[in-house]
PDB file of C-alpha atoms and ligand atoms in Angstrom:
ATOM      1  CA  UNK A   1       2.339   8.083   3.605  1.00  0.00           C
ATOM      2  CA  UNK A   2      -1.256   7.469   3.773  1.00  0.00           C
ATOM      3  CA  UNK A   3      -2.895   5.656   0.743  1.00  0.00           C
ATOM      4  CA  UNK A   4      -6.373   4.296   0.292  1.00  0.00           C
ATOM      5  CA  UNK A   5      -7.104   1.335  -2.286  1.00  0.00           C
ATOM      6  CA  UNK A   6     -10.719   1.106  -3.951  1.00  0.00           C
ATOM      7  CA  UNK A   7     -11.998  -1.332  -6.082  1.00  0.00           C
ATOM      8  CA  UNK A   8     -14.454  -4.321  -6.480  1.00  0.00           C
ATOM      9  CA  UNK A   9     -14.042  -7.521  -4.886  1.00  0.00           C
ATOM     10  CA  UNK A  10     -11.297  -9.468  -6.254  1.00  0.00           C
ATOM     11  CA  UNK A  11      -9.694  -6.040  -7.802  1.00  0.00           C
ATOM     12  CA  UNK A  12      -6.689  -6.729  -6.268  1.00  0.00           C
ATOM     13  CA  UNK A  13      -6.715  -4.563  -3.274  1.00  0.00           C
ATOM     14  CA  UNK A  14      -5.570  -7.173  -0.625  1.00  0.00           C
ATOM     15  CA  UNK A  15      -2.695  -7.944  -3.142  1.00  0.00           C
ATOM     16  CA  UNK A  16      -1.564  -4.241  -4.101  1.00  0.00           C
ATOM     17  CA  UNK A  17      -1.877  -3.517  -0.379  1.00  0.00           C
ATOM     18  CA  UNK A  18       0.359  -5.888   0.736  1.00  0.00           C
ATOM     19  CA  UNK A  19       3.310  -4.912  -1.614  1.00  0.00           C
ATOM     20  CA  UNK A  20       2.567  -1.286  -0.896  1.00  0.00           C
ATOM     21  CA  UNK A  21       3.002  -1.588   2.646  1.00  0.00           C
ATOM     22  CA  UNK A  22       6.131  -3.369   2.176  1.00  0.00           C
ATOM     23  CA  UNK A  23       7.540  -0.735  -0.412  1.00  0.00           C
ATOM     24  CA  UNK A  24       6.959   2.085   1.895  1.00  0.00           C
ATOM     25  CA  UNK A  25       7.504   0.403   5.528  1.00  0.00           C
ATOM     26  CA  UNK A  26       3.864   1.198   6.377  1.00  0.00           C
ATOM     27  CA  UNK A  27       1.128  -0.862   7.518  1.00  0.00           C
ATOM     28  CA  UNK A  28      -1.598  -2.563   5.666  1.00  0.00           C
ATOM     29  CA  UNK A  29      -4.730  -2.011   7.729  1.00  0.00           C
ATOM     30  CA  UNK A  30      -7.661  -4.365   5.505  1.00  0.00           C
ATOM     31  CA  UNK A  31     -11.361  -3.734   6.885  1.00  0.00           C
ATOM     32  CA  UNK A  32     -12.259  -7.556   5.679  1.00  0.00           C
ATOM     33  CA  UNK A  33      -9.308  -9.163   7.325  1.00  0.00           C
ATOM     34  CA  UNK A  34     -10.066  -7.604  10.917  1.00  0.00           C
ATOM     35  CA  UNK A  35     -13.769  -8.616  10.291  1.00  0.00           C
ATOM     36  CA  UNK A  36     -13.018 -12.102   9.651  1.00  0.00           C
ATOM     37  CA  UNK A  37     -10.458 -12.440  12.501  1.00  0.00           C
ATOM     38  CA  UNK A  38     -13.191 -11.014  14.541  1.00  0.00           C
ATOM     39  CA  UNK A  39     -15.291 -13.894  13.407  1.00  0.00           C
ATOM     40  CA  UNK A  40     -12.750 -16.683  13.349  1.00  0.00           C
ATOM     41  CA  UNK A  41     -12.394 -15.690  17.442  1.00  0.00           C
ATOM     42  CA  UNK A  42     -16.042 -15.841  18.222  1.00  0.00           C
ATOM     43  CA  UNK A  43     -15.464 -12.244  19.758  1.00  0.00           C
ATOM     44  CA  UNK A  44     -18.805 -10.664  20.767  1.00  0.00           C
ATOM     45  CA  UNK A  45     -18.247  -8.155  17.613  1.00  0.00           C
ATOM     46  CA  UNK A  46     -17.649 -10.914  15.438  1.00  0.00           C
ATOM     47  CA  UNK A  47     -20.820 -12.672  16.398  1.00  0.00           C
ATOM     48  CA  UNK A  48     -22.954  -9.100  15.438  1.00  0.00           C
ATOM     49  CA  UNK A  49     -20.680  -9.069  11.675  1.00  0.00           C
ATOM     50  CA  UNK A  50     -20.667 -12.772  10.942  1.00  0.00           C
ATOM     51  CA  UNK A  51     -24.122 -12.900   8.638  1.00  0.00           C
ATOM     52  CA  UNK A  52     -23.137  -9.881   6.990  1.00  0.00           C
ATOM     53  CA  UNK A  53     -19.878 -11.135   5.820  1.00  0.00           C
ATOM     54  CA  UNK A  54     -21.522 -14.649   4.907  1.00  0.00           C
ATOM     55  CA  UNK A  55     -24.059 -12.882   2.931  1.00  0.00           C
ATOM     56  CA  UNK A  56     -21.878 -10.040   1.196  1.00  0.00           C
ATOM     57  CA  UNK A  57     -23.216  -7.182   2.910  1.00  0.00           C
ATOM     58  CA  UNK A  58     -21.778  -4.399   4.224  1.00  0.00           C
ATOM     59  CA  UNK A  59     -21.364  -4.519   7.644  1.00  0.00           C
ATOM     60  CA  UNK A  60     -22.904  -1.362   9.825  1.00  0.00           C
ATOM     61  CA  UNK A  61     -20.283   1.620   9.949  1.00  0.00           C
ATOM     62  CA  UNK A  62     -20.298   1.635  14.032  1.00  0.00           C
ATOM     63  CA  UNK A  63     -19.311  -2.006  13.891  1.00  0.00           C
ATOM     64  CA  UNK A  64     -16.537  -1.678  11.126  1.00  0.00           C
ATOM     65  CA  UNK A  65     -15.086   1.606  13.167  1.00  0.00           C
ATOM     66  CA  UNK A  66     -15.160  -0.129  16.623  1.00  0.00           C
ATOM     67  CA  UNK A  67     -13.034  -3.151  15.173  1.00  0.00           C
ATOM     68  CA  UNK A  68     -10.919  -1.165  12.659  1.00  0.00           C
ATOM     69  CA  UNK A  69     -10.189   2.022  14.838  1.00  0.00           C
ATOM     70  CA  UNK A  70      -7.143   0.680  16.770  1.00  0.00           C
ATOM     71  CA  UNK A  71      -5.693  -0.401  13.933  1.00  0.00           C
ATOM     72  CA  UNK A  72      -5.757   2.901  12.448  1.00  0.00           C
ATOM     73  CA  UNK A  73      -4.612   4.723  15.338  1.00  0.00           C
ATOM     74  CA  UNK A  74      -1.577   2.174  15.245  1.00  0.00           C
ATOM     75  CA  UNK A  75      -0.765   2.817  11.871  1.00  0.00           C
ATOM     76  CA  UNK A  76      -0.754   6.402  12.211  1.00  0.00           C
ATOM     77  CA  UNK A  77       1.837   6.329  15.258  1.00  0.00           C
ATOM     78  CA  UNK A  78       3.883   3.737  12.853  1.00  0.00           C
ATOM     79  CA  UNK A  79       4.265   5.961  10.414  1.00  0.00           C
ATOM     80  CA  UNK A  80       1.361   5.246   8.040  1.00  0.00           C
ATOM     81  CA  UNK A  81      -1.064   2.969   6.081  1.00  0.00           C
ATOM     82  CA  UNK A  82      -2.448   1.635   3.470  1.00  0.00           C
ATOM     83  CA  UNK A  83      -6.084   1.150   4.090  1.00  0.00           C
ATOM     84  CA  UNK A  84      -8.066  -1.811   1.938  1.00  0.00           C
ATOM     85  CA  UNK A  85     -11.309  -2.082   2.259  1.00  0.00           C
ATOM     86  CA  UNK A  86     -12.429   1.523   4.247  1.00  0.00           C
ATOM     87  CA  UNK A  87     -13.641   3.542   3.662  1.00  0.00           C
ATOM     88  CA  UNK A  88     -16.133   1.651   1.350  1.00  0.00           C
ATOM     89  CA  UNK A  89     -19.185   4.166   1.199  1.00  0.00           C
ATOM     90  CA  UNK A  90     -19.468   7.746   0.914  1.00  0.00           C
ATOM     91  CA  UNK A  91     -20.948   8.010   4.431  1.00  0.00           C
ATOM     92  CA  UNK A  92     -17.560   6.329   5.485  1.00  0.00           C
ATOM     93  CA  UNK A  93     -15.631   8.719   3.882  1.00  0.00           C
ATOM     94  CA  UNK A  94     -17.222  11.471   4.453  1.00  0.00           C
ATOM     95  CA  UNK A  95     -17.191  10.884   8.326  1.00  0.00           C
ATOM     96  CA  UNK A  96     -13.722   9.561   8.155  1.00  0.00           C
ATOM     97  CA  UNK A  97     -12.762  13.134   6.854  1.00  0.00           C
ATOM     98  CA  UNK A  98     -14.351  14.699   9.628  1.00  0.00           C
ATOM     99  CA  UNK A  99     -12.904  12.726  12.087  1.00  0.00           C
ATOM    100  CA  UNK A 100      -9.594  12.383  10.607  1.00  0.00           C
ATOM    101  CA  UNK A 101      -7.902  15.438  10.774  1.00  0.00           C
ATOM    102  CA  UNK A 102      -7.320  15.698  14.436  1.00  0.00           C
ATOM    103  CA  UNK A 103      -6.254  12.246  14.796  1.00  0.00           C
ATOM    104  CA  UNK A 104      -3.637  12.461  12.164  1.00  0.00           C
ATOM    105  CA  UNK A 105      -5.566  10.268   9.469  1.00  0.00           C
ATOM    106  CA  UNK A 106      -5.996  11.332   6.128  1.00  0.00           C
ATOM    107  CA  UNK A 107      -4.993  10.327   2.239  1.00  0.00           C
ATOM    108  CA  UNK A 108      -2.192  11.118   0.353  1.00  0.00           C
ATOM    109  CA  UNK A 109      -3.724   9.491  -2.817  1.00  0.00           C
ATOM    110  CA  UNK A 110      -6.401   7.086  -3.036  1.00  0.00           C
ATOM    111  CA  UNK A 111      -5.716   4.067  -5.725  1.00  0.00           C
ATOM    112  CA  UNK A 112      -8.770   2.712  -7.209  1.00  0.00           C
ATOM    113  CA  UNK A 113      -7.964  -0.533  -9.059  1.00  0.00           C
ATOM    114  CA  UNK A 114     -10.528  -0.919 -12.121  1.00  0.00           C
ATOM    115  CA  UNK A 115     -11.763  -4.130 -13.423  1.00  0.00           C
ATOM    116  CA  UNK A 116     -14.168  -5.551 -14.993  1.00  0.00           C
ATOM    117  CA  UNK A 117     -17.076  -7.539 -13.542  1.00  0.00           C
ATOM    118  CA  UNK A 118     -15.933 -10.956 -15.359  1.00  0.00           C
ATOM    119  CA  UNK A 119     -12.631 -10.079 -14.333  1.00  0.00           C
ATOM    120  CA  UNK A 120     -13.378 -10.144 -10.775  1.00  0.00           C
ATOM    121  CA  UNK A 121     -15.943 -13.288 -10.751  1.00  0.00           C
ATOM    122  CA  UNK A 122     -12.914 -15.507 -12.306  1.00  0.00           C
ATOM    123  CA  UNK A 123     -10.367 -14.206  -9.736  1.00  0.00           C
ATOM    124  CA  UNK A 124     -13.001 -14.626  -7.098  1.00  0.00           C
ATOM    125  CA  UNK A 125     -14.146 -17.889  -8.698  1.00  0.00           C
ATOM    126  CA  UNK A 126     -10.551 -19.085  -8.947  1.00  0.00           C
ATOM    127  CA  UNK A 127      -9.843 -18.370  -4.936  1.00  0.00           C
ATOM    128  CA  UNK A 128     -13.193 -20.240  -3.732  1.00  0.00           C
ATOM    129  CA  UNK A 129     -12.341 -23.247  -1.803  1.00  0.00           C
ATOM    130  CA  UNK A 130      -9.248 -21.356  -0.394  1.00  0.00           C
ATOM    131  CA  UNK A 131     -11.206 -20.910   2.704  1.00  0.00           C
ATOM    132  CA  UNK A 132     -13.300 -17.433   2.322  1.00  0.00           C
ATOM    133  CA  UNK A 133     -17.007 -18.043   2.670  1.00  0.00           C
ATOM    134  CA  UNK A 134     -17.955 -15.050   0.615  1.00  0.00           C
ATOM    135  CA  UNK A 135     -16.208 -16.814  -2.091  1.00  0.00           C
ATOM    136  CA  UNK A 136     -17.829 -20.214  -1.858  1.00  0.00           C
ATOM    137  CA  UNK A 137     -21.476 -18.945  -3.460  1.00  0.00           C
ATOM    138  CA  UNK A 138     -21.555 -17.710  -6.781  1.00  0.00           C
ATOM    139  CA  UNK A 139     -24.964 -15.899  -5.623  1.00  0.00           C
ATOM    140  CA  UNK A 140     -22.580 -13.758  -2.847  1.00  0.00           C
ATOM    141  CA  UNK A 141     -20.276 -12.884  -5.183  1.00  0.00           C
ATOM    142  CA  UNK A 142     -22.724 -10.963  -7.286  1.00  0.00           C
ATOM    143  CA  UNK A 143     -24.087  -9.448  -4.378  1.00  0.00           C
ATOM    144  CA  UNK A 144     -20.871  -8.232  -3.458  1.00  0.00           C
ATOM    145  CA  UNK A 145     -20.216  -6.347  -7.035  1.00  0.00           C
ATOM    146  CA  UNK A 146     -23.732  -5.196  -6.477  1.00  0.00           C
ATOM    147  CA  UNK A 147     -23.062  -3.464  -3.490  1.00  0.00           C
ATOM    148  CA  UNK A 148     -19.515  -2.324  -4.693  1.00  0.00           C
ATOM    149  CA  UNK A 149     -21.147  -0.793  -8.062  1.00  0.00           C
ATOM    150  CA  UNK A 150     -23.993   0.748  -5.562  1.00  0.00           C
ATOM    151  CA  UNK A 151     -21.029   2.651  -3.303  1.00  0.00           C
ATOM    152  CA  UNK A 152     -18.440   3.424  -5.459  1.00  0.00           C
ATOM    153  CA  UNK A 153     -19.392   5.968  -8.019  1.00  0.00           C
ATOM    154  CA  UNK A 154     -19.780   8.824  -5.374  1.00  0.00           C
ATOM    155  CA  UNK A 155     -16.908   7.636  -3.652  1.00  0.00           C
ATOM    156  CA  UNK A 156     -14.776   8.195  -6.949  1.00  0.00           C
ATOM    157  CA  UNK A 157     -16.420  11.565  -7.071  1.00  0.00           C
ATOM    158  CA  UNK A 158     -15.805  12.609  -3.678  1.00  0.00           C
ATOM    159  CA  UNK A 159     -11.762  11.646  -3.912  1.00  0.00           C
ATOM    160  CA  UNK A 160     -11.898  12.813  -7.683  1.00  0.00           C
ATOM    161  CA  UNK A 161     -13.219  16.311  -6.473  1.00  0.00           C
ATOM    162  CA  UNK A 162     -10.214  16.182  -3.744  1.00  0.00           C
ATOM    163  CA  UNK A 163      -7.410  15.739  -6.786  1.00  0.00           C
ATOM    164  CA  UNK A 164      -6.275  12.320  -5.049  1.00  0.00           C
ATOM    165  CA  UNK A 165      -7.633  10.082  -6.987  1.00  0.00           C
ATOM    166  CA  UNK A 166      -5.297   7.562  -8.960  1.00  0.00           C
ATOM    167  CA  UNK A 167      -7.114   5.228 -11.802  1.00  0.00           C
ATOM    168  CA  UNK A 168      -5.528   2.122 -12.357  1.00  0.00           C
ATOM    169  CA  UNK A 169      -5.696  -0.655 -14.866  1.00  0.00           C
ATOM    170  CA  UNK A 170      -6.236  -3.481 -12.624  1.00  0.00           C
ATOM    171  CA  UNK A 171      -7.076  -6.285 -15.226  1.00  0.00           C
ATOM    172  CA  UNK A 172      -3.052  -6.660 -15.949  1.00  0.00           C
ATOM    173  CA  UNK A 173      -1.127  -9.362 -14.163  1.00  0.00           C
ATOM    174  CA  UNK A 174       0.175  -8.188 -10.749  1.00  0.00           C
ATOM    175  CA  UNK A 175       2.974  -6.981 -11.249  1.00  0.00           C
ATOM    176  CA  UNK A 176       2.137  -4.726 -14.210  1.00  0.00           C
ATOM    177  CA  UNK A 177      -0.325  -3.043 -11.514  1.00  0.00           C
ATOM    178  CA  UNK A 178       2.152  -2.337  -9.106  1.00  0.00           C
ATOM    179  CA  UNK A 179       4.537  -0.661 -11.787  1.00  0.00           C
ATOM    180  CA  UNK A 180       1.286   1.348 -12.850  1.00  0.00           C
ATOM    181  CA  UNK A 181       0.317   2.245  -8.966  1.00  0.00           C
ATOM    182  CA  UNK A 182       4.506   3.077  -8.287  1.00  0.00           C
ATOM    183  CA  UNK A 183       4.485   5.468 -11.652  1.00  0.00           C
ATOM    184  CA  UNK A 184       1.291   7.180 -10.617  1.00  0.00           C
ATOM    185  CA  UNK A 185       2.633   7.746  -7.194  1.00  0.00           C
ATOM    186  CA  UNK A 186       6.223   9.002  -8.474  1.00  0.00           C
ATOM    187  CA  UNK A 187       4.451  11.601 -10.277  1.00  0.00           C
ATOM    188  CA  UNK A 188       4.316  15.198  -8.896  1.00  0.00           C
ATOM    189  CA  UNK A 189       1.709  15.741  -6.493  1.00  0.00           C
ATOM    190  CA  UNK A 190       1.779  12.639  -5.218  1.00  0.00           C
ATOM    191  CA  UNK A 191       5.545  11.892  -4.108  1.00  0.00           C
ATOM    192  CA  UNK A 192       6.247  11.645  -1.133  1.00  0.00           C
TER     193      UNK A 192
HETATM  194  P1  AP5 B 201     -13.064  -7.074   1.688  1.00  0.00           P
HETATM  195  O1  AP5 B 201     -11.988  -8.437   2.590  1.00  0.00           O
HETATM  196  O2  AP5 B 201     -12.812  -5.822   1.829  1.00  0.00           O
HETATM  197  O3  AP5 B 201     -13.548  -8.005   0.449  1.00  0.00           O
HETATM  198  P2  AP5 B 201     -13.577  -7.466  -1.353  1.00  0.00           P
HETATM  199  O4  AP5 B 201     -13.580  -6.279  -0.965  1.00  0.00           O
HETATM  200  O5  AP5 B 201     -14.909  -8.386  -1.390  1.00  0.00           O
HETATM  201  O6  AP5 B 201     -12.343  -7.935  -1.588  1.00  0.00           O
HETATM  202  P3  AP5 B 201     -11.318  -9.272  -1.896  1.00  0.00           P
HETATM  203  O7  AP5 B 201     -10.402  -9.312  -0.412  1.00  0.00           O
HETATM  204  O8  AP5 B 201     -12.071 -10.315  -2.363  1.00  0.00           O
HETATM  205  O9  AP5 B 201     -10.347  -8.870  -3.312  1.00  0.00           O
HETATM  206  P4  AP5 B 201      -9.217  -7.875  -2.967  1.00  0.00           P
HETATM  207  O10 AP5 B 201      -9.959  -6.602  -4.154  1.00  0.00           O
HETATM  208  O11 AP5 B 201      -8.663  -7.670  -1.961  1.00  0.00           O
HETATM  209  O12 AP5 B 201      -8.398  -8.447  -4.192  1.00  0.00           O
HETATM  210  P5  AP5 B 201      -7.201  -9.703  -3.855  1.00  0.00           P
HETATM  211  O13 AP5 B 201      -5.904  -9.163  -3.803  1.00  0.00           O
HETATM  212  O14 AP5 B 201      -7.843 -10.583  -2.394  1.00  0.00           O
HETATM  213  O15 AP5 B 201     -14.691  -7.389   2.389  1.00  0.00           O
HETATM  214  C1  AP5 B 201     -14.872  -8.379   2.722  1.00  0.00           C
HETATM  215  C2  AP5 B 201     -16.414  -8.219   3.193  1.00  0.00           C
HETATM  216  O16 AP5 B 201     -16.390  -7.507   4.527  1.00  0.00           O
HETATM  217  C3  AP5 B 201     -17.356  -7.244   2.810  1.00  0.00           C
HETATM  218  O17 AP5 B 201     -18.204  -8.247   1.779  1.00  0.00           O
HETATM  219  C4  AP5 B 201     -18.323  -6.608   3.937  1.00  0.00           C
HETATM  220  O18 AP5 B 201     -19.090  -7.569   4.256  1.00  0.00           O
HETATM  221  C5  AP5 B 201     -17.134  -6.452   4.804  1.00  0.00           C
HETATM  222  N1  AP5 B 201     -16.651  -5.215   4.819  1.00  0.00           N
HETATM  223  C6  AP5 B 201     -15.088  -4.754   4.294  1.00  0.00           C
HETATM  224  N2  AP5 B 201     -14.865  -3.856   4.696  1.00  0.00           N
HETATM  225  C7  AP5 B 201     -16.122  -3.041   4.859  1.00  0.00           C
HETATM  226  C8  AP5 B 201     -16.166  -1.394   5.319  1.00  0.00           C
HETATM  227  N3  AP5 B 201     -15.233  -0.788   5.378  1.00  0.00           N
HETATM  228  N4  AP5 B 201     -17.954  -1.220   5.446  1.00  0.00           N
HETATM  229  C9  AP5 B 201     -18.817  -2.394   5.761  1.00  0.00           C
HETATM  230  N5  AP5 B 201     -18.232  -4.052   5.386  1.00  0.00           N
HETATM  231  C10 AP5 B 201     -16.966  -3.700   5.390  1.00  0.00           C
HETATM  232  O19 AP5 B 201      -7.226 -10.927  -5.189  1.00  0.00           O
HETATM  233  C11 AP5 B 201      -8.225 -11.308  -5.208  1.00  0.00           C
HETATM  234  C12 AP5 B 201      -7.651 -12.755  -5.969  1.00  0.00           C
HETATM  235  O20 AP5 B 201      -7.398 -12.375  -7.538  1.00  0.00           O
HETATM  236  C13 AP5 B 201      -6.823 -13.601  -5.130  1.00  0.00           C
HETATM  237  O21 AP5 B 201      -6.894 -14.935  -5.452  1.00  0.00           O
HETATM  238  C14 AP5 B 201      -5.239 -12.738  -6.148  1.00  0.00           C
HETATM  239  O22 AP5 B 201      -4.315 -13.631  -6.099  1.00  0.00           O
HETATM  240  C15 AP5 B 201      -5.938 -12.470  -7.435  1.00  0.00           C
HETATM  241  N6  AP5 B 201      -5.302 -11.449  -8.035  1.00  0.00           N
HETATM  242  C16 AP5 B 201      -5.273  -9.985  -7.443  1.00  0.00           C
HETATM  243  N7  AP5 B 201      -4.664  -9.323  -8.164  1.00  0.00           N
HETATM  244  C17 AP5 B 201      -4.487 -10.086  -9.679  1.00  0.00           C
HETATM  245  C18 AP5 B 201      -4.133  -9.865 -11.044  1.00  0.00           C
HETATM  246  N8  AP5 B 201      -3.506  -8.389 -11.377  1.00  0.00           N
HETATM  247  N9  AP5 B 201      -3.891 -10.928 -11.693  1.00  0.00           N
HETATM  248  C19 AP5 B 201      -4.628 -12.063 -11.633  1.00  0.00           C
HETATM  249  N10 AP5 B 201      -5.061 -12.160 -10.122  1.00  0.00           N
HETATM  250  C20 AP5 B 201      -4.972 -11.473  -9.469  1.00  0.00           C
END
């Protein structure tokens, strides 16, 4: 099973990604987690991406792919993945689409967690203080939302045109969101 999660900051990608990985016995590959780990380890790559994360800006594609590539290949070998945070732009999706097939990478379904900005703001504000530097400053949260809105429309159209986009109301409680995703994936065309 190969899944992609899309959604605004705070939409629940990390929460649902972990659940989907457990349910299907696949790997949860979170680009944000992998990037934050590099920063915490003070690696060369981490030093290069640190300021982008602090400002809520996207990390350049080449750096993202350098950091996430091995995890993706490992996940394919291990039997599947749920991608959380990547692809994030149409350019990343198109590049991934071209590179993907020979490497066995792809997407059976793309789940879009739809939440209003105010819901996202509330959730991220509630998490502020838990250690994520990009949650601590409301201006950075606003920037992350702006970046998301600038990129997401074309990305949704890209996957919709391929017939693999599943749109879920992500504003409901986590268990209800999980059930809605499970129901959608069980429908003909998506069941594996
Ligand atoms: P990333 O780590 O992907 O962060 P994000 O998109 O801002 O999303 P979050 O992790 O904040 O939220 P989420 O949707 O995972 O929700 P979560 O489950 O955590 O990216 C961080 C940065 O890395 C980017 O800004 C960029 O700089 C860089 N980056 C990453 N990928 C990149 C890429 N491909 N290209 C370039 N740059 C990249 O939930 C949030 C909170 O809400 C939690 O407290 C949770 O408990 C709660 N919650 C979740 N679901 C519910 C629910 N249904 N009801 C109530 N509360 C809920």
